[in-house]
mmCIF file of C-alpha atoms and ligand atoms in Angstrom:
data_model
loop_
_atom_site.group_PDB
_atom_site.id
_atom_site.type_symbol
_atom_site.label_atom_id
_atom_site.label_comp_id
_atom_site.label_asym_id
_atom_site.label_seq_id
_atom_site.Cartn_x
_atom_site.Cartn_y
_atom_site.Cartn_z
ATOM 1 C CA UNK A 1 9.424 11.310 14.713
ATOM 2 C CA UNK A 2 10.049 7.772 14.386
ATOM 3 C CA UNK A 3 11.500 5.805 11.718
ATOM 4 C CA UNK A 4 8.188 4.269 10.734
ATOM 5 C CA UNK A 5 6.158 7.786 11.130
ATOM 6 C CA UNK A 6 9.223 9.840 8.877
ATOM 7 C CA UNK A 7 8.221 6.462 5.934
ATOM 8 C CA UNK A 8 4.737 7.113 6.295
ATOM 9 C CA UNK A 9 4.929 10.795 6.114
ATOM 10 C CA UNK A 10 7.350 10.765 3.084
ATOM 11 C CA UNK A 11 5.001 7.921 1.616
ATOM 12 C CA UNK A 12 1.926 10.135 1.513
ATOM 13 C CA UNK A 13 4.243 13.081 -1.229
ATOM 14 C CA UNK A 14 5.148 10.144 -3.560
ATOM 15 C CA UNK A 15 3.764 10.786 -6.586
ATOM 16 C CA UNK A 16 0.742 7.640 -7.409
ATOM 17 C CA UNK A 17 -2.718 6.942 -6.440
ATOM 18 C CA UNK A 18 -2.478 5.053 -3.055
ATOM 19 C CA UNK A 19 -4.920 6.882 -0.762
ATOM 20 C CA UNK A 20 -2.719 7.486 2.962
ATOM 21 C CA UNK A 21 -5.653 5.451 4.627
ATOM 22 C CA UNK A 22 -4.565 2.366 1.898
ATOM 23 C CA UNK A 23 -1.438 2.910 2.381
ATOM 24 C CA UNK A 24 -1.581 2.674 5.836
ATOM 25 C CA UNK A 25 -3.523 -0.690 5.703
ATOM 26 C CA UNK A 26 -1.046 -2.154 3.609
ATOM 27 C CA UNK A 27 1.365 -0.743 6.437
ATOM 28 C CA UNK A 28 -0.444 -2.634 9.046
ATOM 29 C CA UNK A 29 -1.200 -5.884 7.233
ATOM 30 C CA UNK A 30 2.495 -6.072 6.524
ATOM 31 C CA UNK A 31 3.402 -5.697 9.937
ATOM 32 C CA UNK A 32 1.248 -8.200 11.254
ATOM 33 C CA UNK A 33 3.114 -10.923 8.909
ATOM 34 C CA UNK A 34 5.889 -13.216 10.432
ATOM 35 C CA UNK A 35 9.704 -12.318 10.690
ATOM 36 C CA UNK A 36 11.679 -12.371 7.715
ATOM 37 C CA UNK A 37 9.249 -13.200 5.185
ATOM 38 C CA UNK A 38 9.608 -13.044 1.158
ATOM 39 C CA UNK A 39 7.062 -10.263 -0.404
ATOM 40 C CA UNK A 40 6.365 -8.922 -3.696
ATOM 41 C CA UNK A 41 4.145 -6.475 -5.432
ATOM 42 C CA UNK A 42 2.889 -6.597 -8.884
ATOM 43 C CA UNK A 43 2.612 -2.925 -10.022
ATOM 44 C CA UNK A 44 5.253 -0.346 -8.809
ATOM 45 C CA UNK A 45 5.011 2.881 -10.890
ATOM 46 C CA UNK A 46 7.061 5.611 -8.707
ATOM 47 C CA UNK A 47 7.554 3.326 -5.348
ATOM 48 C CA UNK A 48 4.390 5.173 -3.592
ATOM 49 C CA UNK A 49 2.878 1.429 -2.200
ATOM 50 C CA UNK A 50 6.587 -0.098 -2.004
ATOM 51 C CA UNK A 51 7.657 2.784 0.887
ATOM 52 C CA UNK A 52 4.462 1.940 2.824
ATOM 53 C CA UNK A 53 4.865 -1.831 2.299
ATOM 54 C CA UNK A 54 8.304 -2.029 2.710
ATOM 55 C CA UNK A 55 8.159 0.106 6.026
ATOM 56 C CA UNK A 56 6.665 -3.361 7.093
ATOM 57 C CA UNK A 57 9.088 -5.235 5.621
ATOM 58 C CA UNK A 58 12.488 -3.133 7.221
ATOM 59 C CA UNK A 59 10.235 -3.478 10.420
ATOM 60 C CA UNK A 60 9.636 -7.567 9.629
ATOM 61 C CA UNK A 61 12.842 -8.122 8.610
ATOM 62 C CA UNK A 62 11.433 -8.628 5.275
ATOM 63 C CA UNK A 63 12.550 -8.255 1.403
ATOM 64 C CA UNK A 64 9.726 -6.717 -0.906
ATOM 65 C CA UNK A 65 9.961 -7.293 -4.399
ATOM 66 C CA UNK A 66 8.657 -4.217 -6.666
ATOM 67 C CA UNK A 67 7.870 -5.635 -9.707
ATOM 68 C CA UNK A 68 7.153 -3.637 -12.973
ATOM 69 C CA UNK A 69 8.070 -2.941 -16.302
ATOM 70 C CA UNK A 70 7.988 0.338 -15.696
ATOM 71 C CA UNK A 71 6.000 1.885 -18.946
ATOM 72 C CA UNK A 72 2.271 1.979 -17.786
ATOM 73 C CA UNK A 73 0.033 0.028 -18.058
ATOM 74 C CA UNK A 74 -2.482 0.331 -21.193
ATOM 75 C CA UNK A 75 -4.581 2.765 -19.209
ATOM 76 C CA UNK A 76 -1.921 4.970 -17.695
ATOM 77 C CA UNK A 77 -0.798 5.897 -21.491
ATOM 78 C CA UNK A 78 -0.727 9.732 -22.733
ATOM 79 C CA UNK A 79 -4.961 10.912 -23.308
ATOM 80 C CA UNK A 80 -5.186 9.789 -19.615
ATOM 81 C CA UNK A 81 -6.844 11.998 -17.119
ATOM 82 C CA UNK A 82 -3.448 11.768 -14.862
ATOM 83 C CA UNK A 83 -1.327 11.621 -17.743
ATOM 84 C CA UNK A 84 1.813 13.371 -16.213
ATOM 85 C CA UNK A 85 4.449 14.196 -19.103
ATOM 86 C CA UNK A 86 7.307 14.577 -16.532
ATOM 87 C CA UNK A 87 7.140 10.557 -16.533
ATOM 88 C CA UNK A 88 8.199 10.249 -20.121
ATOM 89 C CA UNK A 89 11.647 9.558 -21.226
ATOM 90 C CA UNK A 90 13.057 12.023 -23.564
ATOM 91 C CA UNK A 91 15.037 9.156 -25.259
ATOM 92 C CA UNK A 92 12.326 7.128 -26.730
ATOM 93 C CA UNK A 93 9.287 9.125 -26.071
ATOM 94 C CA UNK A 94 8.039 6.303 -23.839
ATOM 95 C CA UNK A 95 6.536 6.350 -20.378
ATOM 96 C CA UNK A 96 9.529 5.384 -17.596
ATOM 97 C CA UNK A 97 8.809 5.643 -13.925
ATOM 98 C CA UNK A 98 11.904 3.300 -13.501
ATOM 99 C CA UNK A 99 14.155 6.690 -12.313
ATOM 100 C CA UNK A 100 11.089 8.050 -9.793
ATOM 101 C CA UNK A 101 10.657 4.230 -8.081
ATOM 102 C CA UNK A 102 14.639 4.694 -7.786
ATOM 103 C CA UNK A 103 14.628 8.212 -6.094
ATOM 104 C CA UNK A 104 11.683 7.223 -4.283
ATOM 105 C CA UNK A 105 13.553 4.266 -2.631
ATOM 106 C CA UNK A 106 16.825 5.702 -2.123
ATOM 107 C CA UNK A 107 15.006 8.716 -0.733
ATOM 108 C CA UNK A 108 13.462 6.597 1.703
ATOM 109 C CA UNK A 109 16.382 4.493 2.681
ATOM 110 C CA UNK A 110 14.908 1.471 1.507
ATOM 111 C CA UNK A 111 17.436 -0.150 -0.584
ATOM 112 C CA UNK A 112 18.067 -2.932 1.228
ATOM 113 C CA UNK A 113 14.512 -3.739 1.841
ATOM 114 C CA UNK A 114 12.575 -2.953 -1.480
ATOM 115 C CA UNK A 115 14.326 -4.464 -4.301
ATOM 116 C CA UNK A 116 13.072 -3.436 -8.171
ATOM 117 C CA UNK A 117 12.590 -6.234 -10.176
ATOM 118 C CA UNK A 118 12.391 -4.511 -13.647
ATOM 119 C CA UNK A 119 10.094 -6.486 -16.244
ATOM 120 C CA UNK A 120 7.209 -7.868 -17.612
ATOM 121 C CA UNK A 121 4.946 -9.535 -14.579
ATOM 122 C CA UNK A 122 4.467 -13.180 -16.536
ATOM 123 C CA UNK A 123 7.681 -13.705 -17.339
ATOM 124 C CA UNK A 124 9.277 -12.586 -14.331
ATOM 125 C CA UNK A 125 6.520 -15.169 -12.737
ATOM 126 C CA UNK A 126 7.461 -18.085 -14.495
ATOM 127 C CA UNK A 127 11.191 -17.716 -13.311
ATOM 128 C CA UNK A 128 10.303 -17.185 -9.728
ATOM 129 C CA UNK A 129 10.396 -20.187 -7.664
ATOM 130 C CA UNK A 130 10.151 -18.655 -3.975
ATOM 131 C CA UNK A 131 7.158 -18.635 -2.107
ATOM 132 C CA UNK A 132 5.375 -15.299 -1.015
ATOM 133 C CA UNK A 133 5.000 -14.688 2.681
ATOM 134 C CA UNK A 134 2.786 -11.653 0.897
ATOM 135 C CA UNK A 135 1.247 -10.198 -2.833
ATOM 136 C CA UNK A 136 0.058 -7.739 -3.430
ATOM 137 C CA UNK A 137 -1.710 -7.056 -6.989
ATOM 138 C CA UNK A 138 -1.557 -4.181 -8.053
ATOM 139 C CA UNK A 139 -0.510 -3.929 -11.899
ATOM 140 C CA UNK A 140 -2.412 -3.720 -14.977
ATOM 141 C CA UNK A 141 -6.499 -3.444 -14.210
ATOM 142 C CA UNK A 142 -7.293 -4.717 -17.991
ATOM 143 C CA UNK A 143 -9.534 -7.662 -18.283
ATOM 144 C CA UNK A 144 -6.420 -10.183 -19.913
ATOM 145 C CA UNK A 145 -3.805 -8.624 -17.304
ATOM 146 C CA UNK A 146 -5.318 -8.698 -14.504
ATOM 147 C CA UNK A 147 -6.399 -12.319 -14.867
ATOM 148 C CA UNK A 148 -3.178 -13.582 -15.831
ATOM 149 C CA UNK A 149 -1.208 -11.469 -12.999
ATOM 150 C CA UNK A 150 -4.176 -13.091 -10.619
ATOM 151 C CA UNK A 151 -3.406 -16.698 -12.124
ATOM 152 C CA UNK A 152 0.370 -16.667 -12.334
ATOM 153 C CA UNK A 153 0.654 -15.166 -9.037
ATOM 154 C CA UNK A 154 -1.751 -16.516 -6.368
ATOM 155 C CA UNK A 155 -0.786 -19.972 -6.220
ATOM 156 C CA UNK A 156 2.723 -19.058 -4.958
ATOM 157 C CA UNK A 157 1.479 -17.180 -2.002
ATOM 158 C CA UNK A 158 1.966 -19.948 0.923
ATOM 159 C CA UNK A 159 -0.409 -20.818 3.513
ATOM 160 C CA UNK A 160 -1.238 -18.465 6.954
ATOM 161 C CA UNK A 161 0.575 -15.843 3.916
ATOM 162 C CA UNK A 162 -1.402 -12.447 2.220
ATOM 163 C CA UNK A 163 -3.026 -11.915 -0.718
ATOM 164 C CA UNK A 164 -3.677 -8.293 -1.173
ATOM 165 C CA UNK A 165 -6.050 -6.916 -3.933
ATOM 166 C CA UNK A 166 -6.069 -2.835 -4.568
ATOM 167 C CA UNK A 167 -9.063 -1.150 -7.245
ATOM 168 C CA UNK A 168 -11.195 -3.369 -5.758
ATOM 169 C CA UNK A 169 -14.816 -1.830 -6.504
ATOM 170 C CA UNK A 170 -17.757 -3.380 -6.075
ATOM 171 C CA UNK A 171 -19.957 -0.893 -7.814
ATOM 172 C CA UNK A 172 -18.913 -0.611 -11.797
ATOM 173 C CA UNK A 173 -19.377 3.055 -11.463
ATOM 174 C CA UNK A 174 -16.840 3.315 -9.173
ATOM 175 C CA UNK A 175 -14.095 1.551 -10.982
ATOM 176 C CA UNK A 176 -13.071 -0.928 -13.461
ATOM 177 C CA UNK A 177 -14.519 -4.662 -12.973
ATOM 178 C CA UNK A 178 -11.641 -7.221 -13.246
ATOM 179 C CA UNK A 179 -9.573 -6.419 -10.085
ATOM 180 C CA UNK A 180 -13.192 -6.717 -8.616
ATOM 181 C CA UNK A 181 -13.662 -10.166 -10.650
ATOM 182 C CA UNK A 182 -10.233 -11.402 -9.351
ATOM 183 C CA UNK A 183 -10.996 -10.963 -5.390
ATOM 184 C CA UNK A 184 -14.061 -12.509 -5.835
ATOM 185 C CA UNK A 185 -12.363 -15.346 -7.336
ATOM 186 C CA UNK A 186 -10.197 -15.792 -4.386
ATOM 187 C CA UNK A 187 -12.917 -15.540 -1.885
ATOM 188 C CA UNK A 188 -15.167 -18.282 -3.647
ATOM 189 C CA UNK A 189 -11.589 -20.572 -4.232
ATOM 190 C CA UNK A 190 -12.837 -21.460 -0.108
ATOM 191 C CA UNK A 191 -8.902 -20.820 0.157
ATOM 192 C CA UNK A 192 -8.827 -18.039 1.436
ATOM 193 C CA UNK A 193 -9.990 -16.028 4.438
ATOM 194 C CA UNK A 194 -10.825 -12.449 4.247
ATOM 195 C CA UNK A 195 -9.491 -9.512 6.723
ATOM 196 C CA UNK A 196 -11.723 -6.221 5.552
ATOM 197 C CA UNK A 197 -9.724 -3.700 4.056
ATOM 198 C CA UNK A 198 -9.830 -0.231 3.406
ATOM 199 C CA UNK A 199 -11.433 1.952 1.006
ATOM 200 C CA UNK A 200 -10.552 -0.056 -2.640
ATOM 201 C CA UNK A 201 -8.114 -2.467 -1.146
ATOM 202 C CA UNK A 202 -8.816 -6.222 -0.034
ATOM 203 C CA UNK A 203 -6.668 -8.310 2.406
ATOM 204 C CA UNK A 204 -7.343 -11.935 2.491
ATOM 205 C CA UNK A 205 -5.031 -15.039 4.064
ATOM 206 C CA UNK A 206 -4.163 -18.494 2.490
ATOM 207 C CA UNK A 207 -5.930 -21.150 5.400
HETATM 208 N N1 SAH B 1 1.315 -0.096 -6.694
HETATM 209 C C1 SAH B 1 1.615 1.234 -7.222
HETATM 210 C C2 SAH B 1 0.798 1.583 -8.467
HETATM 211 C C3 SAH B 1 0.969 0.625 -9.621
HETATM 212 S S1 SAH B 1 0.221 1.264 -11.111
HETATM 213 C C4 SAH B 1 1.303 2.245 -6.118
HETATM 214 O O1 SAH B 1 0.296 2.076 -5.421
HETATM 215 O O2 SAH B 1 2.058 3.199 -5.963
HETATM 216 C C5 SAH B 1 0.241 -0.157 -12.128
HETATM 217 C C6 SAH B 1 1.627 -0.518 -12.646
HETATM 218 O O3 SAH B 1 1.559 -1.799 -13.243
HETATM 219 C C7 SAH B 1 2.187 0.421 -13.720
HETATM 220 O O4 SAH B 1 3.356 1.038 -13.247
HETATM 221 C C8 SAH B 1 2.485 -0.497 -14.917
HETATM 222 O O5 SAH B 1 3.696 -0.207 -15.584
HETATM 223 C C9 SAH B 1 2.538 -1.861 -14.258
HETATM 224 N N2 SAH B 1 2.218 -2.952 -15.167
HETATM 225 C C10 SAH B 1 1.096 -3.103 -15.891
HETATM 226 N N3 SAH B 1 1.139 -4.242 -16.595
HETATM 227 C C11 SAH B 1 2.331 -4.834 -16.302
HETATM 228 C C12 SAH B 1 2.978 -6.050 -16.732
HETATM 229 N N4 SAH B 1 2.385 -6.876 -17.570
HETATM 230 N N5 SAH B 1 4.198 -6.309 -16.241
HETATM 231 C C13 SAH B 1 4.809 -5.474 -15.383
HETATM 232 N N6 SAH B 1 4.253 -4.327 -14.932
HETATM 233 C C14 SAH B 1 3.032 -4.014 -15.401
HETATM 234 MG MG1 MG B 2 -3.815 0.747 -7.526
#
């Protein structure tokens, strides 16, 4: 097997809800982006997306940024359907998928490649000066989060770079509407260009 078929492979038993045909769209989008390009994700829970994306980026020559605070988001807290109580710290009783991302990574050999950034999303935006070769947003799907991860976010994405949207459903019985509201935002902004996707997740390009 090669490198990039053992990451795919191992990404497909990490524990989170990117679908393997996603996750292999993310794969591909991130391999069609220039050498040595500056990525990040918004929303990292156990490192599932960040081995298929940063597959990409150790083929790209690339650095992906895994951002998250690590305790949920409001609608991954205990009373949810995929509530999974091996995710909660014994310390403080609190949701931590900080030590899964770091097994996940390590087991992958990643590293170098995918670095955590541990925090909360606006905060961690409004310290980050580099420009994004890539997003992807994927954090908190609640009508405030969502918009401000969208607004704080986006503009730093450069042009000919991707802007990748997962839980993107355009039928409200499928899914929850603001990831939905965000994408459409983007494609009406005339700034962007869209690519397809797969399944729930959008790719679009900065013109
Ligand atoms: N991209 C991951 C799934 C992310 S789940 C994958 O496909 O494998 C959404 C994540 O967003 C959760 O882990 C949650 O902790 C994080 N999150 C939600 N709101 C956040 C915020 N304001 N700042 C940082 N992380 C946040
Ligand atoms: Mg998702």
């Amino acid at each position: 097997m090669s490198r990039v078929e053992e990451l795919l492979s191992f990404a497909a038993t990490v524990k989170g809800f990117m679908p393997s045909d996603e996750g292999h769209a993310l794969f591909e989008t991130g391999r069609a982006q220039r050498r040595g390009g500056t990525w990040l994700e918004v929303g990292a829970w156990c490192g599932k997306s960040a081995v298929y994306l940063g597959a990409a980026a150790e083929e790209r020559g690339a650095v992906l940024y895994s951002l998250d605070h690590h305790h949920g988001s409001e609608e991954n807290q205990r009373g949810w359907e995929h509530f999974d109580e091996q995710l909660v710290d014994p310390v403080d009783g609190r949701l931590n998928t900080l030590p899964a991302w770091q097994h996940t990574i390590a087991s992958a050999g990643l590293e170098s490649v995918v670095l955590g950034v541990v925090g909360p999303s606006l905060v961690v935006a409004e310290h980050f000066d580099q420009p994004l070769d890539l997003l992807f947003i994927d954090g908190g799907h609640g009508d405030e989060v969502a918009w401000a991860d969208y607004r704080a976010w986006t503009p730093k994405v450069v042009r000919g770079g991707a802007l990748l949207i997962h839980d993107v459903f355009s039928d409200p019985a499928d899914g929850g509407r603001p990831p939905y509201e965000i994408y459409l935002d983007a494609v009406n902004s005339g700034e962007f260009t869209q690519h397809g996707g797969e399944g729930s997740l959008r790719v679009l390009t900065r013109h």
